mmCIF file of C-alpha atoms and ligand atoms in Angstrom:
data_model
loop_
_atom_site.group_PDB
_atom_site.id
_atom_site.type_symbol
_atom_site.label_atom_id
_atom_site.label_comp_id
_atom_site.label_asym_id
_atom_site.label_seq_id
_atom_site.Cartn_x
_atom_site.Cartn_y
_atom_site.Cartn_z
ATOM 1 C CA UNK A 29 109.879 125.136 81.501
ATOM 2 C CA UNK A 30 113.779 124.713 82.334
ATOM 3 C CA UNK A 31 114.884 122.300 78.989
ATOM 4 C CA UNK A 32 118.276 122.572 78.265
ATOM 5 C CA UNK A 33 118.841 122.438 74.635
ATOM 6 C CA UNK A 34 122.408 122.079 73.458
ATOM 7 C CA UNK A 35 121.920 122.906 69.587
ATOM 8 C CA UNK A 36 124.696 122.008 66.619
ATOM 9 C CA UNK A 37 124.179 123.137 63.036
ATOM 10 C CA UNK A 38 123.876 120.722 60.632
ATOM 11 C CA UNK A 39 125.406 122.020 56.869
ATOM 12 C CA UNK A 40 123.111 121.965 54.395
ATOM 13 C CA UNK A 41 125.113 122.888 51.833
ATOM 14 C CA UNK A 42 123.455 121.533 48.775
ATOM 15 C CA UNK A 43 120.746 120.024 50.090
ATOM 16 C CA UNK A 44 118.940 123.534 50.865
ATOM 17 C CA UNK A 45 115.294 122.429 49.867
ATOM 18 C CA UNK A 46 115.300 118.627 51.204
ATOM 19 C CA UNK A 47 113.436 118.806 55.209
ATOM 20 C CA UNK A 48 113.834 114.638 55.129
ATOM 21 C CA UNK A 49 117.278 113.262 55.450
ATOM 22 C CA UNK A 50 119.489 112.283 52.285
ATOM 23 C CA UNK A 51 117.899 108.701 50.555
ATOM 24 C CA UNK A 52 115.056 108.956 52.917
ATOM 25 C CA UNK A 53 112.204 108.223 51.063
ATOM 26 C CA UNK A 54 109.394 109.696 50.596
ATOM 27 C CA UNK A 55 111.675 113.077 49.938
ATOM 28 C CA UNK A 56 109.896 116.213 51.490
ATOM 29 C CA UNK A 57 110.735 120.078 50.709
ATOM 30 C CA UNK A 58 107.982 121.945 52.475
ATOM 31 C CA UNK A 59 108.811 122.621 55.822
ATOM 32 C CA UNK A 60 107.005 121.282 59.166
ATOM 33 C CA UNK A 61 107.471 123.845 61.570
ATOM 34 C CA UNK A 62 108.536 121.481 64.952
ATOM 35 C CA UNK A 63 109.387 123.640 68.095
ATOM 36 C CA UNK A 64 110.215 121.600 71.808
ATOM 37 C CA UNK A 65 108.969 124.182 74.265
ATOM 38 C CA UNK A 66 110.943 127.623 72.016
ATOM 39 C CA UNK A 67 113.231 125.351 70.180
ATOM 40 C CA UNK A 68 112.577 125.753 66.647
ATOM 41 C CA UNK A 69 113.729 122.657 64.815
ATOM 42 C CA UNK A 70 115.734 123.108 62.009
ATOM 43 C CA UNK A 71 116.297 120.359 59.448
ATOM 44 C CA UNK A 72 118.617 117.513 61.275
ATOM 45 C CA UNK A 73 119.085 119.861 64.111
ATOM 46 C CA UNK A 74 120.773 117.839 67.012
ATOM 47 C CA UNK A 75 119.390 118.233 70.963
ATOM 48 C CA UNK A 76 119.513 116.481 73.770
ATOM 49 C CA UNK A 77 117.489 113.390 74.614
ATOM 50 C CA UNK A 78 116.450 115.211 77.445
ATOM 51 C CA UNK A 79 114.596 118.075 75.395
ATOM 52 C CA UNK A 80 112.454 116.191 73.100
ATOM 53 C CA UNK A 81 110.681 114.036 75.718
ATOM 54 C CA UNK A 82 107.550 115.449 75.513
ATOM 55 C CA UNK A 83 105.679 115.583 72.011
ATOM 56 C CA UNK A 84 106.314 118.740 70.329
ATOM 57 C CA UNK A 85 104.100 121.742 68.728
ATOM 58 C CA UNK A 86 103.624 121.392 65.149
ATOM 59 C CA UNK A 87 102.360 123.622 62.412
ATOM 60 C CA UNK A 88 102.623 125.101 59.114
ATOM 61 C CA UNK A 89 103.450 128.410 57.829
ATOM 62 C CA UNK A 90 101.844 129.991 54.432
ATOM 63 C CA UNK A 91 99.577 127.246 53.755
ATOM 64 C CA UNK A 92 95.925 126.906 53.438
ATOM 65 C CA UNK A 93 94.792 124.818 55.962
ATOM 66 C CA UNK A 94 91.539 122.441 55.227
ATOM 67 C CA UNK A 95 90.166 119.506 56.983
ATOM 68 C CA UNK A 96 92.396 117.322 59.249
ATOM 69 C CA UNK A 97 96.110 116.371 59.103
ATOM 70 C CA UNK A 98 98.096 112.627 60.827
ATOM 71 C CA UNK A 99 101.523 113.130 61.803
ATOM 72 C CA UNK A 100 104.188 110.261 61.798
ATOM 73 C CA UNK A 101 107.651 109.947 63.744
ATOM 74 C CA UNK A 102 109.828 107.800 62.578
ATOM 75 C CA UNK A 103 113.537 107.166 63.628
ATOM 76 C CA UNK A 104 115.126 105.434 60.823
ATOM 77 C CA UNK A 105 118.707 104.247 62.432
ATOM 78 C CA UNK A 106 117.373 101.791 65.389
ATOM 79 C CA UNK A 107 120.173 98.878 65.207
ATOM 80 C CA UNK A 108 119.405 95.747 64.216
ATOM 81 C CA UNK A 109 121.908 93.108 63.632
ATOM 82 C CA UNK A 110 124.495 94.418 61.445
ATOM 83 C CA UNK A 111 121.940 97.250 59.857
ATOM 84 C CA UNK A 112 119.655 99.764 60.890
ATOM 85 C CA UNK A 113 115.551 99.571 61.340
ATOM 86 C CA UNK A 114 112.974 101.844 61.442
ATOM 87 C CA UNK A 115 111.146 102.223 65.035
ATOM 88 C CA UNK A 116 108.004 104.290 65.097
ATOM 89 C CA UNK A 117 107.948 106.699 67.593
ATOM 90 C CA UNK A 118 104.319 108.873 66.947
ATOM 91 C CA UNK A 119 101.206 108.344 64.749
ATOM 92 C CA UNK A 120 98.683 110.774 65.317
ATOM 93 C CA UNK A 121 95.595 111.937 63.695
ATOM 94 C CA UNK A 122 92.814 114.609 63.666
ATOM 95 C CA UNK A 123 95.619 117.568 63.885
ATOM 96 C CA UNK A 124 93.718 120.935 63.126
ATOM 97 C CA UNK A 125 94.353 124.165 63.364
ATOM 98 C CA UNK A 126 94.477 125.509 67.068
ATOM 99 C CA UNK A 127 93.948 129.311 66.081
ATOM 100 C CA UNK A 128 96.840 129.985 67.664
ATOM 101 C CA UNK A 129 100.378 130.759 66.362
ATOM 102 C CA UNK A 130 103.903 130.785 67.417
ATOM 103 C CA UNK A 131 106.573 132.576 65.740
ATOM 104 C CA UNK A 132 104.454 132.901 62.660
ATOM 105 C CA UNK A 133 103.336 129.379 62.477
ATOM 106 C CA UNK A 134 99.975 128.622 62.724
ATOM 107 C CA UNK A 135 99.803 125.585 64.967
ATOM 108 C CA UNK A 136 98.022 122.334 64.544
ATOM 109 C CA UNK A 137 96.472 120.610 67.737
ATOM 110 C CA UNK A 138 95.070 117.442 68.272
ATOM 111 C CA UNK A 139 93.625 115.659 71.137
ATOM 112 C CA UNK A 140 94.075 112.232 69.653
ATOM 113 C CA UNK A 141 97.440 110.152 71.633
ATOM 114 C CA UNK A 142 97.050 107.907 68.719
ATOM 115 C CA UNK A 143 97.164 105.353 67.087
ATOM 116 C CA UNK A 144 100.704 105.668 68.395
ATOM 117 C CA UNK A 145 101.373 107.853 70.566
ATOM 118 C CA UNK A 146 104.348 110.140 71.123
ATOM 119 C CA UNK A 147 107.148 108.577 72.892
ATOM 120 C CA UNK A 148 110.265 110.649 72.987
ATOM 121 C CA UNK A 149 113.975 109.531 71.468
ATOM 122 C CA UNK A 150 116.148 107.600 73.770
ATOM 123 C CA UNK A 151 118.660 105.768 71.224
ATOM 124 C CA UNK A 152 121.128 102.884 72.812
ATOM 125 C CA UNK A 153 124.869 103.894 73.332
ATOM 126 C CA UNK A 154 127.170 102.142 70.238
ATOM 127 C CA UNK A 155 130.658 102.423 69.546
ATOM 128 C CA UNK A 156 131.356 104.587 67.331
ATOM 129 C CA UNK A 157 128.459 106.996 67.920
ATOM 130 C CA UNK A 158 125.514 106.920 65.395
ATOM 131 C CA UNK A 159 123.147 109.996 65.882
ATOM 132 C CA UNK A 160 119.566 108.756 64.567
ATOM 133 C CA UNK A 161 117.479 110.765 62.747
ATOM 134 C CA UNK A 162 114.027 111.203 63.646
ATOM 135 C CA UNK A 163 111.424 112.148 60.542
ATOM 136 C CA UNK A 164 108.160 114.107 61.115
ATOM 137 C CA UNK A 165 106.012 113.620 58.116
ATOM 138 C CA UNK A 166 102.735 115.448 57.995
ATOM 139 C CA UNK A 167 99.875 114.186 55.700
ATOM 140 C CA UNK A 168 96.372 115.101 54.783
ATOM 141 C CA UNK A 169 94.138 112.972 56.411
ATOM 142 C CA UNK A 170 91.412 111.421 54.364
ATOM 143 C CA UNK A 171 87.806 111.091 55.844
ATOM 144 C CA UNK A 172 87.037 108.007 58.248
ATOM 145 C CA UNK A 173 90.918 107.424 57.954
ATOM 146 C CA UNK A 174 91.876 103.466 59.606
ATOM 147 C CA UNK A 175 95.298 102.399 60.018
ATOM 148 C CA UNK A 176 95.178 99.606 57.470
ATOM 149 C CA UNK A 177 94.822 95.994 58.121
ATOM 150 C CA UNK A 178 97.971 95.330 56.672
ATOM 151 C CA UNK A 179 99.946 97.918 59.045
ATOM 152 C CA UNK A 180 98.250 97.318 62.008
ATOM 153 C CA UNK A 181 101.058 94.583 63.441
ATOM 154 C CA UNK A 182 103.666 97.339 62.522
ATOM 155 C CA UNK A 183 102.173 100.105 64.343
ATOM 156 C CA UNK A 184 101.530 98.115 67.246
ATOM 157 C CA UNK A 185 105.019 97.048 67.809
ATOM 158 C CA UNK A 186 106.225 99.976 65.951
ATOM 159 C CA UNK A 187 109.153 98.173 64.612
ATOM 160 C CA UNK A 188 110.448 98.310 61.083
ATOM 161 C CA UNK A 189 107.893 100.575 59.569
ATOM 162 C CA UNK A 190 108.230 101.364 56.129
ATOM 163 C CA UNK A 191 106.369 104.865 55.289
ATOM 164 C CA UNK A 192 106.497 104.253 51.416
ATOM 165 C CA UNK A 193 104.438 101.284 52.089
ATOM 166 C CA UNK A 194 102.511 102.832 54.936
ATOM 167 C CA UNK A 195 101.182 105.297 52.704
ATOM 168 C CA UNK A 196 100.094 103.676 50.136
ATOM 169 C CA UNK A 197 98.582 100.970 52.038
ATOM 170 C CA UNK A 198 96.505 103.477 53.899
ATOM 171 C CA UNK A 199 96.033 105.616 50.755
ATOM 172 C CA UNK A 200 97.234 108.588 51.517
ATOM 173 C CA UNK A 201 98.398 111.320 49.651
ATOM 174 C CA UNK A 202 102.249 112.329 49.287
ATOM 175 C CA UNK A 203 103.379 114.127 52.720
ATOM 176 C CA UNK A 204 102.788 117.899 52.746
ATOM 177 C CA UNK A 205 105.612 119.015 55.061
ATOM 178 C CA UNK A 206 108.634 117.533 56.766
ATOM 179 C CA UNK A 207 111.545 117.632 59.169
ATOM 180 C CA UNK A 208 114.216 115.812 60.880
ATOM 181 C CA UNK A 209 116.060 116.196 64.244
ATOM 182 C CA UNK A 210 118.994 114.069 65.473
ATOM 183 C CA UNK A 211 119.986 112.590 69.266
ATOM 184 C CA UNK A 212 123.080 111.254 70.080
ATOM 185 C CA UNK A 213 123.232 107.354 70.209
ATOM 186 C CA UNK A 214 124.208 107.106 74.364
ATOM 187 C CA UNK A 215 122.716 110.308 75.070
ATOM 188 C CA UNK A 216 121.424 109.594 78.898
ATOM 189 C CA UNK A 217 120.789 113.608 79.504
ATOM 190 C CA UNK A 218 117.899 113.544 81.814
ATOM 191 C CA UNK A 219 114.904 115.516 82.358
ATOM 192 C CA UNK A 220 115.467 118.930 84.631
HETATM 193 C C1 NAG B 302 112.361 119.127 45.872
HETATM 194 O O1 NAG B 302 113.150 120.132 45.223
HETATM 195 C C2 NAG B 302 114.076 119.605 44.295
HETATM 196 C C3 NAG B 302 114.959 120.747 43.804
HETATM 197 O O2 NAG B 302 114.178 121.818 43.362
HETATM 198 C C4 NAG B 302 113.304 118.912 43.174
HETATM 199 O O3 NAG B 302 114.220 118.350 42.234
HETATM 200 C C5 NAG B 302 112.437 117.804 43.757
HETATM 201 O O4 NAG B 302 111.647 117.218 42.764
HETATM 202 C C6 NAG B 302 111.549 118.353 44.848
HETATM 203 N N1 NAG B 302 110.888 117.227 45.510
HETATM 204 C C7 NAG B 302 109.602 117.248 45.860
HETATM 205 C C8 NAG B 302 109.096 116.019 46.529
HETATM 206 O O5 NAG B 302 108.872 118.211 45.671
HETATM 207 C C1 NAG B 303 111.011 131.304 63.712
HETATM 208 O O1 NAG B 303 110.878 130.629 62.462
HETATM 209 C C2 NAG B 303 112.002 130.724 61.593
HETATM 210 C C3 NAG B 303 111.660 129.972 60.331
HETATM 211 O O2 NAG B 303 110.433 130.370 59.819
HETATM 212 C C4 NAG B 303 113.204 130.144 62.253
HETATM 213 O O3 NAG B 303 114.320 130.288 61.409
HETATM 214 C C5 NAG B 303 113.458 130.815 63.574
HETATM 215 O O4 NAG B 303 114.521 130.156 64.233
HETATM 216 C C6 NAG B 303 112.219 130.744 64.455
HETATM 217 N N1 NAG B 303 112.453 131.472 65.689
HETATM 218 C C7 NAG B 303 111.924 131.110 66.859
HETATM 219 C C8 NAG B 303 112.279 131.971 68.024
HETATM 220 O O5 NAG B 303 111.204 130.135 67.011
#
């Protein structure tokens, strides 16, 4: 697959454990392994629009895997008036191991496209630039898990989703791995 990456560093400096962006809440240390084709995804990498379009492989490295895992995307700096929103771009569920593994991760599948399925970062141009951040949080998944009642109108629109709230509503346990990428506000790279 021809994908272009163009890849920036980000310094972490400081922040060498956190794989969730500064304030963003709930924080995250254990790292999700995210790759886009052989892009490995390091914490607020930046890439083209043009490489994330299709929904990435996931996994987890040193970790006992049991039962079934839900992943969330979130980008947390949609605009929205004079502030920023939250705009849901996967929710996916039944992720198990594959029994393969890539680079030393051992990857989680799932055949599930939702309850929201992947759709891939295409942020609006603003002056100045903004690069948003988008947040992969990985969760166990409890059995017969339902996206609650009181998330359901959130998830459908997938505007101004709040994960704090989205966990506990749906009574989930605190995230077991995390990571961020970043795209350009503008960026209008398209597919090869
Ligand atoms: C992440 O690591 C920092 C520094 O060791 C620690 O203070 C913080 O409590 C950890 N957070 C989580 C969620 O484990
Ligand atoms: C393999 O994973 C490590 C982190 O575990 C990462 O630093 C490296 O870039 C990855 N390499 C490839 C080719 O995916």
């Amino acid at each position: 697959m021809m994908l272009m990456t163009y890849i920036s560093s980000l310094a972490l400096a400081g922040a060498a454990l956190a794989q969730t962006p500064t304030g963003f809440l709930p924080a995250v240390n254990n790292t999700l392994d995210v790759y886009y084709g052989t892009t490995y995804i390091t914490p607020g990498l930046l890439v083209k629009k043009s490489s994330v379009s299709k929904q990435p492989t996931i996994g987890l490295t040193g970790q006992t895997l049991t039962g079934k895992y839900l992943l969330a995307m979130i980008d947390i700096d949609a605009p929205s008036g004079s502030s920023r929103s939250t705009v849901l771009h996967a929710l996916l569920t039944d992720f198990t191991p594959s029994g393969a593994t890539q680079n030393g991760t051992t990857v989680l599948t799932t055949k599930a496209t939702g309850p929201a399925s992947y759709f891939g970062p295409a942020p609006p141009a603003e002056t100045p630039k903004h690069p948003h951040n988008y947040i992969f949080l990985l969760h166990k998944q409890p059995d017969n898990f339902a996206v609650p009642t009181s998330q359901k109108n959130v998830v459908s629109s997938r505007i101004g989703i709040n994960w704090v709230s989205f966990v506990k509503d749906a009574g989930l346990s605190e995230p077991i791995a995390a990571n961020y990428l970043q795209v350009q506000s503008g960026d209008n790279t398209r597919r090869w």
